[in-house]
Amino acid sequence: MILINEHYNKLTASYLFADIAKRVQKFQDENPDKSIIKLGIGDVTLPLPAACVQAMHRALDEMAEPGSFRGYGPEQGYDFLREKIARHDFQERGAEIAPDEIFISDGAKCDTGNIQEIFSTDTRVAVPDPVYPVYVDTNVMAGRTGEMQDGRYQGLIYLECTPENSFIPDLPREQADLIYLCYPNNPTGAGISKQELQKWVDYARDNKALILFDAAYEAFIRDEAMPRSIFEIPGAREVAIEFRSFSKTAGFTGTRCAYTVVPRDCRAYDSQGRKTMVHPLWNRRHNTKFNGVAYPVQRAAEAVYSPEGQAQVKNNIDYYLSNAGIILKAMQDLGYKCTGGKNSPYIWIQSGSDSWSLFDALLNKAGVVCTPGTGFGPCGQGFIRISAFNTQENVQEAMHRISKTLS
Ligand SMILES: *Cc1c(COP(=O)(O)O)cnc(C)c1O
């Protein structure tokens, strides 16, 4: 008899997006001539930078010729891309990362979801609340949790992110072995300082723990003092793995390219307490289960690091950041307490009572769709997330309508 993995039964269906869709549909049915502006999405809207498109075209032409055709590439990614990443994203910022410590992949979602399988099922996992759901659900699937109770899985350590701690959780009081952190944060838009990140690195070193650092929104950082990588923090190489993506950086959400950084000296332990290196484990997993990112896509990602690519990417991010600034100012002028909107495309807004009341007010009075904070965990109650991923015209119109009807 073929048995299923019953841990999957513990996963709770998220009714959030179905619920949002239902409310939006109802509003549209009742107001057929009102246009709806969607500021709930976590997906980019600007097209690919021209430098990336040109590089992909050139790579496709190479694939069309017998002399330059390429079949399977290295699972870890081509050297041309790994070298550029190591130099531009790390070495130039004082973080000692070598090209062979970089694993190219087709997404940070897959990487942050897959990484847990190289660690023991007994691992005590700490996740932020509110949280990017991938970290939680993949550990549920692997059997590291009990059942869901009051919005939380038994056996997980929840790191509460609240206005009181500026959305940077306090160190856990119990032993956490594997700690997920994401800065600039989705959904709160909060950033972390070097000093605060140092505390987590020190915790991991003192407690034989490991940090999984999701830096998918690193390109939105404009504050020069803010760390772009956890590897800018002394001591992090032994205790951290970092995830990056071209998705939000260069509009690759539909093109797919990301990377994971596993330093050679990053360590974990076996059941006898012996120190074991993580790099060969991840390398083995990657070689066995992944066959590399498409060559034209890696060439497109490489073009992000060309002078034209850098300028185009900066332009696109500046565009989203100016949207974020418009949203932040409008909501603050209405008296709402907000986080994010700087160094982040997300604005996390304190709604006062529950998330749905402000969601409904924005929808029914202004025809604007946001995301209720409850979709990201219990600590999201009383918050909504507004995203800067839309056209400037739509963002201006949305904030104009909100300011007029909610003031
Ligand atoms: C968008 C996002 C990613 C990127 O995922 P990809 O699979 O690379 O598109 C990773 N982490 C967070 C928190 C995100 O919001």
Coordinates of C-alpha atoms and ligand atoms in Angstrom, one line a residue:
M1 CA 0.0 0.0 0.0
I2 CA 1.4 3.4 -1.0
L3 CA 1.2 5.7 2.0
I4 CA 1.3 9.5 1.7
N5 CA 3.6 11.8 3.6
E6 CA 1.0 12.7 6.3
H7 CA 2.9 15.8 7.4
Y8 CA 1.3 17.4 4.4
N9 CA -2.1 17.0 6.2
K10 CA -0.9 19.5 8.8
L11 CA -0.5 22.3 6.2
T12 CA -3.4 24.7 6.6
A13 CA -4.9 25.9 3.4
S14 CA -4.5 29.7 3.1
Y15 CA -7.9 31.2 2.4
L16 CA -6.3 34.6 2.3
F17 CA -6.0 35.1 -1.4
A18 CA -9.4 33.5 -2.1
D19 CA -10.9 35.8 0.5
I20 CA -9.3 38.8 -1.0
A21 CA -10.5 37.8 -4.5
K22 CA -14.1 37.3 -3.2
R23 CA -14.2 40.8 -1.6
V24 CA -12.7 42.4 -4.7
Q25 CA -15.3 40.7 -6.9
K26 CA -18.1 41.8 -4.6
F27 CA -16.9 45.4 -4.8
Q28 CA -16.6 45.2 -8.6
D29 CA -20.1 43.7 -9.0
E30 CA -21.6 46.5 -6.8
N31 CA -19.5 49.2 -8.5
P32 CA -19.2 48.1 -12.1
D33 CA -17.7 51.4 -13.3
K34 CA -15.1 51.9 -10.6
S35 CA -11.5 50.9 -11.5
I36 CA -9.6 48.8 -8.9
I37 CA -5.9 49.5 -8.2
K38 CA -4.0 46.5 -7.0
L39 CA -1.2 47.3 -4.5
G40 CA -1.3 43.9 -2.9
I41 CA 1.1 42.1 -5.2
G42 CA 4.6 40.9 -4.5
D43 CA 5.6 40.8 -8.1
V44 CA 7.5 43.3 -10.2
T45 CA 5.8 45.3 -13.0
L46 CA 8.6 46.9 -15.0
P47 CA 10.0 44.9 -18.0
L48 CA 13.5 43.3 -18.0
P49 CA 16.4 45.8 -18.2
A50 CA 17.6 46.3 -21.8
A51 CA 21.1 45.0 -21.0
C52 CA 19.6 41.7 -19.8
V53 CA 17.4 41.3 -22.9
Q54 CA 20.3 42.0 -25.3
A55 CA 22.5 39.5 -23.5
M56 CA 19.8 36.8 -23.6
H57 CA 19.3 37.5 -27.4
R58 CA 23.0 37.0 -28.0
A59 CA 23.1 33.8 -25.9
L60 CA 20.1 32.4 -27.9
D61 CA 22.0 33.1 -31.1
E62 CA 25.0 31.2 -29.7
M63 CA 22.6 28.3 -28.9
A64 CA 21.5 28.3 -32.6
E65 CA 25.0 27.6 -33.9
P66 CA 26.8 24.2 -33.8
G67 CA 30.1 25.9 -32.8
S68 CA 28.7 27.7 -29.8
F69 CA 25.8 25.5 -28.8
R70 CA 25.8 24.5 -25.1
G71 CA 24.1 21.5 -23.5
Y72 CA 24.2 20.8 -19.8
G73 CA 26.2 23.4 -17.9
P74 CA 27.8 23.1 -14.4
E75 CA 25.0 22.4 -11.8
Q76 CA 26.4 25.2 -9.6
G77 CA 26.3 27.8 -12.5
Y78 CA 28.7 29.1 -15.0
D79 CA 32.0 30.7 -13.7
F80 CA 31.3 33.9 -15.7
L81 CA 28.3 34.6 -13.5
R82 CA 29.7 33.3 -10.2
E83 CA 32.8 35.4 -10.6
K84 CA 30.8 38.6 -11.2
I85 CA 28.6 37.9 -8.2
A86 CA 31.5 37.3 -5.9
R87 CA 33.3 40.5 -7.0
H88 CA 30.4 42.9 -7.2
D89 CA 28.0 41.7 -4.6
F90 CA 30.5 40.7 -1.9
Q91 CA 34.2 41.4 -2.4
E92 CA 33.6 45.1 -3.3
R93 CA 31.7 45.5 -0.1
G94 CA 34.4 43.9 2.0
A95 CA 32.7 40.5 2.3
E96 CA 35.1 37.7 1.6
I97 CA 33.1 35.4 -0.6
A98 CA 34.7 33.3 -3.4
P99 CA 33.0 32.2 -6.6
D100 CA 32.9 28.6 -5.6
E101 CA 30.9 29.5 -2.6
I102 CA 28.0 30.6 -4.8
F103 CA 25.4 28.2 -6.1
I104 CA 23.3 29.6 -9.0
S105 CA 19.7 28.4 -9.0
D106 CA 16.2 29.0 -10.5
G107 CA 14.9 30.8 -7.4
A108 CA 15.3 31.9 -3.8
K109 CA 11.9 30.3 -3.1
C110 CA 13.2 26.9 -4.1
D111 CA 16.5 27.5 -2.2
T112 CA 15.0 28.7 1.0
G113 CA 12.5 25.8 0.8
N114 CA 15.1 23.1 -0.1
I115 CA 17.9 24.0 2.3
Q116 CA 16.2 22.5 5.3
E117 CA 16.7 19.0 3.9
I118 CA 20.4 18.9 4.6
F119 CA 19.7 19.3 8.3
S120 CA 18.3 16.8 10.9
T121 CA 14.6 16.4 11.3
D122 CA 15.2 17.0 15.0
T123 CA 16.4 20.5 14.3
R124 CA 14.8 23.2 16.4
V125 CA 13.6 25.8 13.9
A126 CA 13.0 29.5 14.6
V127 CA 10.9 31.6 12.2
P128 CA 9.9 35.2 12.3
D129 CA 6.2 36.2 12.8
P130 CA 5.0 37.7 10.4
V131 CA 6.9 35.5 7.9
Y132 CA 7.4 34.6 4.2
P133 CA 5.3 31.3 4.4
V134 CA 7.9 29.2 2.5
Y135 CA 10.2 28.9 5.5
V136 CA 7.3 27.5 7.7
D137 CA 5.6 25.2 5.2
T138 CA 8.7 23.4 4.0
N139 CA 9.6 22.5 7.6
V140 CA 6.0 21.3 8.2
M141 CA 6.4 19.0 5.1
A142 CA 9.6 17.7 6.4
G143 CA 8.0 16.7 9.7
R144 CA 9.7 19.2 12.0
T145 CA 6.5 20.5 13.5
G146 CA 3.3 19.3 15.3
E147 CA -0.1 20.4 14.4
M148 CA -1.2 24.0 13.9
Q149 CA -2.8 25.6 16.9
D150 CA -4.1 29.2 17.1
G151 CA -2.2 30.1 13.9
R152 CA 1.1 28.5 15.0
Y153 CA 2.7 25.1 14.5
Q154 CA 3.7 23.3 17.6
G155 CA 7.4 22.7 17.8
L156 CA 8.4 25.9 15.9
I157 CA 10.0 28.8 17.7
Y158 CA 8.2 32.0 16.7
L159 CA 10.3 35.2 16.7
E160 CA 7.8 38.0 17.2
C161 CA 8.3 41.1 15.1
T162 CA 6.3 44.0 16.5
P163 CA 6.5 47.8 16.7
E164 CA 8.0 47.4 20.2
N165 CA 11.1 45.8 18.8
S166 CA 11.1 47.7 15.5
F167 CA 10.3 44.4 13.8
I168 CA 13.6 42.9 14.7
P169 CA 13.0 40.0 17.0
D170 CA 14.6 39.5 20.4
L171 CA 17.0 36.6 20.7
P172 CA 15.2 33.4 21.5
R173 CA 15.2 32.3 25.2
E174 CA 15.2 28.6 24.2
Q175 CA 17.8 26.9 22.0
A176 CA 17.2 27.5 18.3
D177 CA 19.4 25.5 15.9
L178 CA 18.2 26.9 12.6
I179 CA 17.1 30.6 12.4
Y180 CA 15.4 32.2 9.4
L181 CA 15.9 36.0 9.0
C182 CA 14.9 38.2 6.1
Y183 CA 16.1 41.8 5.7
P184 CA 14.9 44.1 4.2
N185 CA 11.9 42.2 5.4
N186 CA 8.9 40.8 3.5
P187 CA 6.2 41.7 4.7
T188 CA 7.2 44.4 7.2
G189 CA 9.6 46.4 5.0
A190 CA 11.9 46.7 8.1
G191 CA 15.7 46.9 7.7
I192 CA 18.4 45.6 10.1
S193 CA 21.5 47.4 11.2
K194 CA 25.0 45.8 11.4
Q195 CA 24.9 46.0 15.2
E196 CA 21.6 44.2 15.4
L197 CA 22.7 41.6 12.9
Q198 CA 25.9 41.1 14.8
K199 CA 23.8 40.0 17.8
W200 CA 22.3 37.2 15.8
V201 CA 25.7 36.1 14.4
D202 CA 27.0 36.0 18.0
Y203 CA 24.0 34.0 19.1
A204 CA 24.6 31.5 16.4
R205 CA 28.3 31.2 17.3
D206 CA 27.6 30.8 21.0
N207 CA 24.8 28.3 20.5
K208 CA 26.1 26.2 17.6
A209 CA 23.2 27.4 15.5
L210 CA 22.9 28.4 11.9
I211 CA 21.3 31.5 10.3
L212 CA 19.5 31.4 7.0
F213 CA 19.6 34.9 5.7
D214 CA 17.1 35.9 3.0
A215 CA 18.4 39.0 1.2
A216 CA 16.0 39.0 -1.7
Y217 CA 15.3 42.7 -1.3
E218 CA 19.0 43.7 -0.9
A219 CA 18.9 45.9 -4.1
F220 CA 16.4 48.2 -2.4
I221 CA 18.9 49.3 0.3
R222 CA 19.9 52.9 -0.2
D223 CA 21.1 53.5 3.4
E224 CA 24.8 53.1 3.1
A225 CA 25.2 52.0 6.8
M226 CA 22.8 49.1 6.4
P227 CA 24.3 45.7 5.7
R228 CA 23.5 44.3 2.2
S229 CA 24.8 40.9 3.1
I230 CA 25.2 39.0 6.4
F231 CA 28.8 38.3 5.3
E232 CA 29.6 42.0 6.0
I233 CA 29.2 40.9 9.7
P234 CA 32.4 39.6 11.4
G235 CA 32.1 35.9 12.2
A236 CA 29.2 35.2 9.9
R237 CA 31.0 32.9 7.5
E238 CA 31.0 30.0 10.0
V239 CA 27.3 30.4 10.9
A240 CA 25.3 31.7 8.0
I241 CA 23.9 30.9 4.5
E242 CA 22.6 33.7 2.4
F243 CA 19.9 33.7 -0.3
R244 CA 19.7 36.2 -3.1
S245 CA 17.6 36.6 -6.2
F246 CA 17.5 38.5 -9.5
S247 CA 13.6 38.4 -9.2
K248 CA 13.1 41.7 -7.3
T249 CA 16.6 43.1 -8.2
A250 CA 16.2 42.9 -12.0
G251 CA 12.6 41.9 -12.7
F252 CA 13.5 38.2 -13.1
T253 CA 10.3 36.8 -11.5
G254 CA 9.3 35.2 -14.7
T255 CA 12.8 34.6 -16.0
R256 CA 14.1 32.7 -12.9
C257 CA 17.6 33.1 -11.6
A258 CA 18.8 33.3 -8.0
Y259 CA 21.8 32.2 -5.9
T260 CA 22.7 30.8 -2.5
V261 CA 26.0 31.5 -0.7
V262 CA 27.4 28.8 1.4
P263 CA 30.9 29.7 2.7
R264 CA 33.5 26.9 2.8
D265 CA 33.8 27.4 6.6
C266 CA 30.1 27.3 7.3
R267 CA 29.6 24.5 9.8
A268 CA 27.0 22.2 11.4
Y269 CA 27.3 19.2 13.6
D270 CA 26.7 15.4 13.5
S271 CA 24.8 13.5 16.2
Q272 CA 28.2 12.8 17.9
G273 CA 28.7 16.6 18.1
R274 CA 31.5 16.5 15.5
K275 CA 31.9 19.7 13.4
T276 CA 30.8 19.0 9.8
M277 CA 31.1 21.4 6.8
V278 CA 27.8 22.4 5.1
H279 CA 29.3 23.4 1.7
P280 CA 29.8 19.7 0.5
L281 CA 26.3 18.8 1.7
W282 CA 24.6 21.5 -0.2
N283 CA 26.9 20.8 -3.2
R284 CA 25.9 17.2 -3.1
R285 CA 22.2 18.0 -2.9
H286 CA 22.5 20.5 -5.7
N287 CA 24.4 18.1 -8.0
T288 CA 21.9 15.3 -7.4
K289 CA 18.7 17.2 -7.7
F290 CA 19.4 20.2 -9.9
N291 CA 20.7 20.5 -13.5
G292 CA 21.6 24.2 -13.7
V293 CA 19.9 27.4 -14.9
A294 CA 19.4 28.0 -18.6
Y295 CA 22.5 29.4 -20.3
P296 CA 20.7 32.4 -21.8
V297 CA 19.2 33.2 -18.4
Q298 CA 22.6 33.1 -16.8
R299 CA 23.9 35.4 -19.5
A300 CA 21.0 37.8 -18.8
A301 CA 21.8 37.7 -15.1
E302 CA 25.5 38.4 -15.9
A303 CA 24.4 41.5 -17.8
V304 CA 23.0 42.9 -14.5
Y305 CA 26.7 43.5 -13.5
S306 CA 27.6 45.4 -16.7
P307 CA 27.8 49.2 -16.4
E308 CA 24.5 49.6 -18.5
G309 CA 22.9 46.8 -16.5
Q310 CA 23.8 48.4 -13.2
A311 CA 22.4 51.8 -14.3
Q312 CA 19.2 50.2 -15.6
V313 CA 18.6 48.1 -12.5
K314 CA 19.2 51.2 -10.3
N315 CA 16.6 53.1 -12.4
N316 CA 14.0 50.4 -12.0
I317 CA 14.5 50.1 -8.2
D318 CA 14.5 53.9 -7.9
Y319 CA 11.1 53.9 -9.6
Y320 CA 9.7 51.4 -7.1
L321 CA 11.3 53.3 -4.2
S322 CA 9.7 56.5 -5.3
N323 CA 6.4 54.7 -5.5
A324 CA 7.1 53.5 -1.9
G325 CA 7.8 57.1 -0.8
I326 CA 4.5 58.3 -2.2
I327 CA 2.6 55.5 -0.3
L328 CA 4.6 56.1 2.9
K329 CA 3.9 59.8 2.9
A330 CA 0.2 59.5 2.1
M331 CA -0.4 57.0 4.8
Q332 CA 1.7 58.9 7.4
D333 CA -0.2 62.1 6.5
L334 CA -3.4 60.2 7.4
G335 CA -1.9 59.5 10.8
Y336 CA -1.0 55.8 10.3
K337 CA 2.1 54.4 11.9
C338 CA 4.2 52.8 9.1
T339 CA 7.3 50.8 8.7
G340 CA 9.3 50.2 5.5
G341 CA 8.8 52.2 2.3
K342 CA 12.5 53.1 2.6
N343 CA 15.1 50.5 1.6
S344 CA 12.1 48.3 0.8
P345 CA 9.2 48.1 -1.7
Y346 CA 6.8 47.3 1.1
I347 CA 5.0 49.5 3.5
W348 CA 3.6 47.8 6.7
I349 CA 0.8 49.9 8.1
Q350 CA -0.7 49.6 11.6
S351 CA -4.4 49.5 11.0
G352 CA -5.5 50.0 14.6
S353 CA -7.9 47.1 15.2
D354 CA -7.9 44.2 12.8
S355 CA -6.3 43.9 9.4
W356 CA -9.6 43.3 7.5
S357 CA -11.2 46.6 8.6
L358 CA -8.6 48.7 7.0
F359 CA -8.5 46.4 4.0
D360 CA -12.2 46.8 3.5
A361 CA -12.0 50.6 4.0
L362 CA -9.3 50.9 1.3
L363 CA -11.3 48.7 -1.0
N364 CA -14.8 50.0 -0.5
K365 CA -13.9 53.7 -0.2
A366 CA -11.0 54.0 -2.6
G367 CA -11.0 50.9 -4.8
V368 CA -7.5 50.0 -3.7
V369 CA -6.4 46.4 -2.9
C370 CA -3.7 45.7 -0.3
T371 CA -2.8 42.5 1.6
P372 CA -4.1 41.9 5.2
G373 CA -1.2 41.3 7.6
T374 CA -2.9 38.2 9.0
G375 CA -1.8 36.3 5.9
F376 CA 1.7 36.3 7.2
G377 CA 1.1 35.1 10.7
P378 CA -0.6 36.0 14.0
C379 CA 1.7 39.0 14.6
G380 CA 0.4 40.4 11.3
Q381 CA -3.0 41.0 12.9
G382 CA -3.7 44.7 13.0
F383 CA -1.5 45.5 10.0
I384 CA -1.8 45.7 6.2
R385 CA 0.9 45.5 3.6
I386 CA 0.9 47.9 0.7
S387 CA 3.3 47.1 -2.2
A388 CA 5.1 49.6 -4.4
F389 CA 5.1 47.3 -7.4
N390 CA 2.8 49.1 -9.8
T391 CA 3.0 52.1 -12.2
Q392 CA 3.7 55.5 -10.7
E393 CA 0.3 56.8 -12.2
N394 CA -1.6 54.0 -10.4
V395 CA 0.2 54.6 -7.1
Q396 CA -0.5 58.3 -7.3
E397 CA -4.1 57.8 -8.2
A398 CA -4.5 55.2 -5.4
M399 CA -3.0 57.5 -2.8
H400 CA -5.1 60.4 -4.0
R401 CA -8.3 58.4 -3.6
I402 CA -7.2 57.1 -0.2
S403 CA -6.3 60.6 1.1
K404 CA -9.6 62.0 -0.2
T405 CA -11.8 59.3 1.3
L406 CA -10.1 58.3 4.5
S407 CA -9.2 61.7 5.9
Ligands
LIG1 C1 10.2 37.3 -3.8 C2 10.9 36.7 -2.6 C3 11.9 35.8 -2.9 C4 12.4 35.5 -4.3 O1 11.9 34.4 -4.8 P1 12.4 33.8 -6.2 O2 12.0 32.4 -6.2 O3 13.8 34.0 -6.4 O4 11.5 34.6 -7.2 C5 12.6 35.2 -1.8 N1 12.3 35.6 -0.5 C6 11.3 36.5 -0.3 C7 11.1 36.9 1.1 C8 10.6 37.1 -1.3 O5 9.7 37.9 -1.0

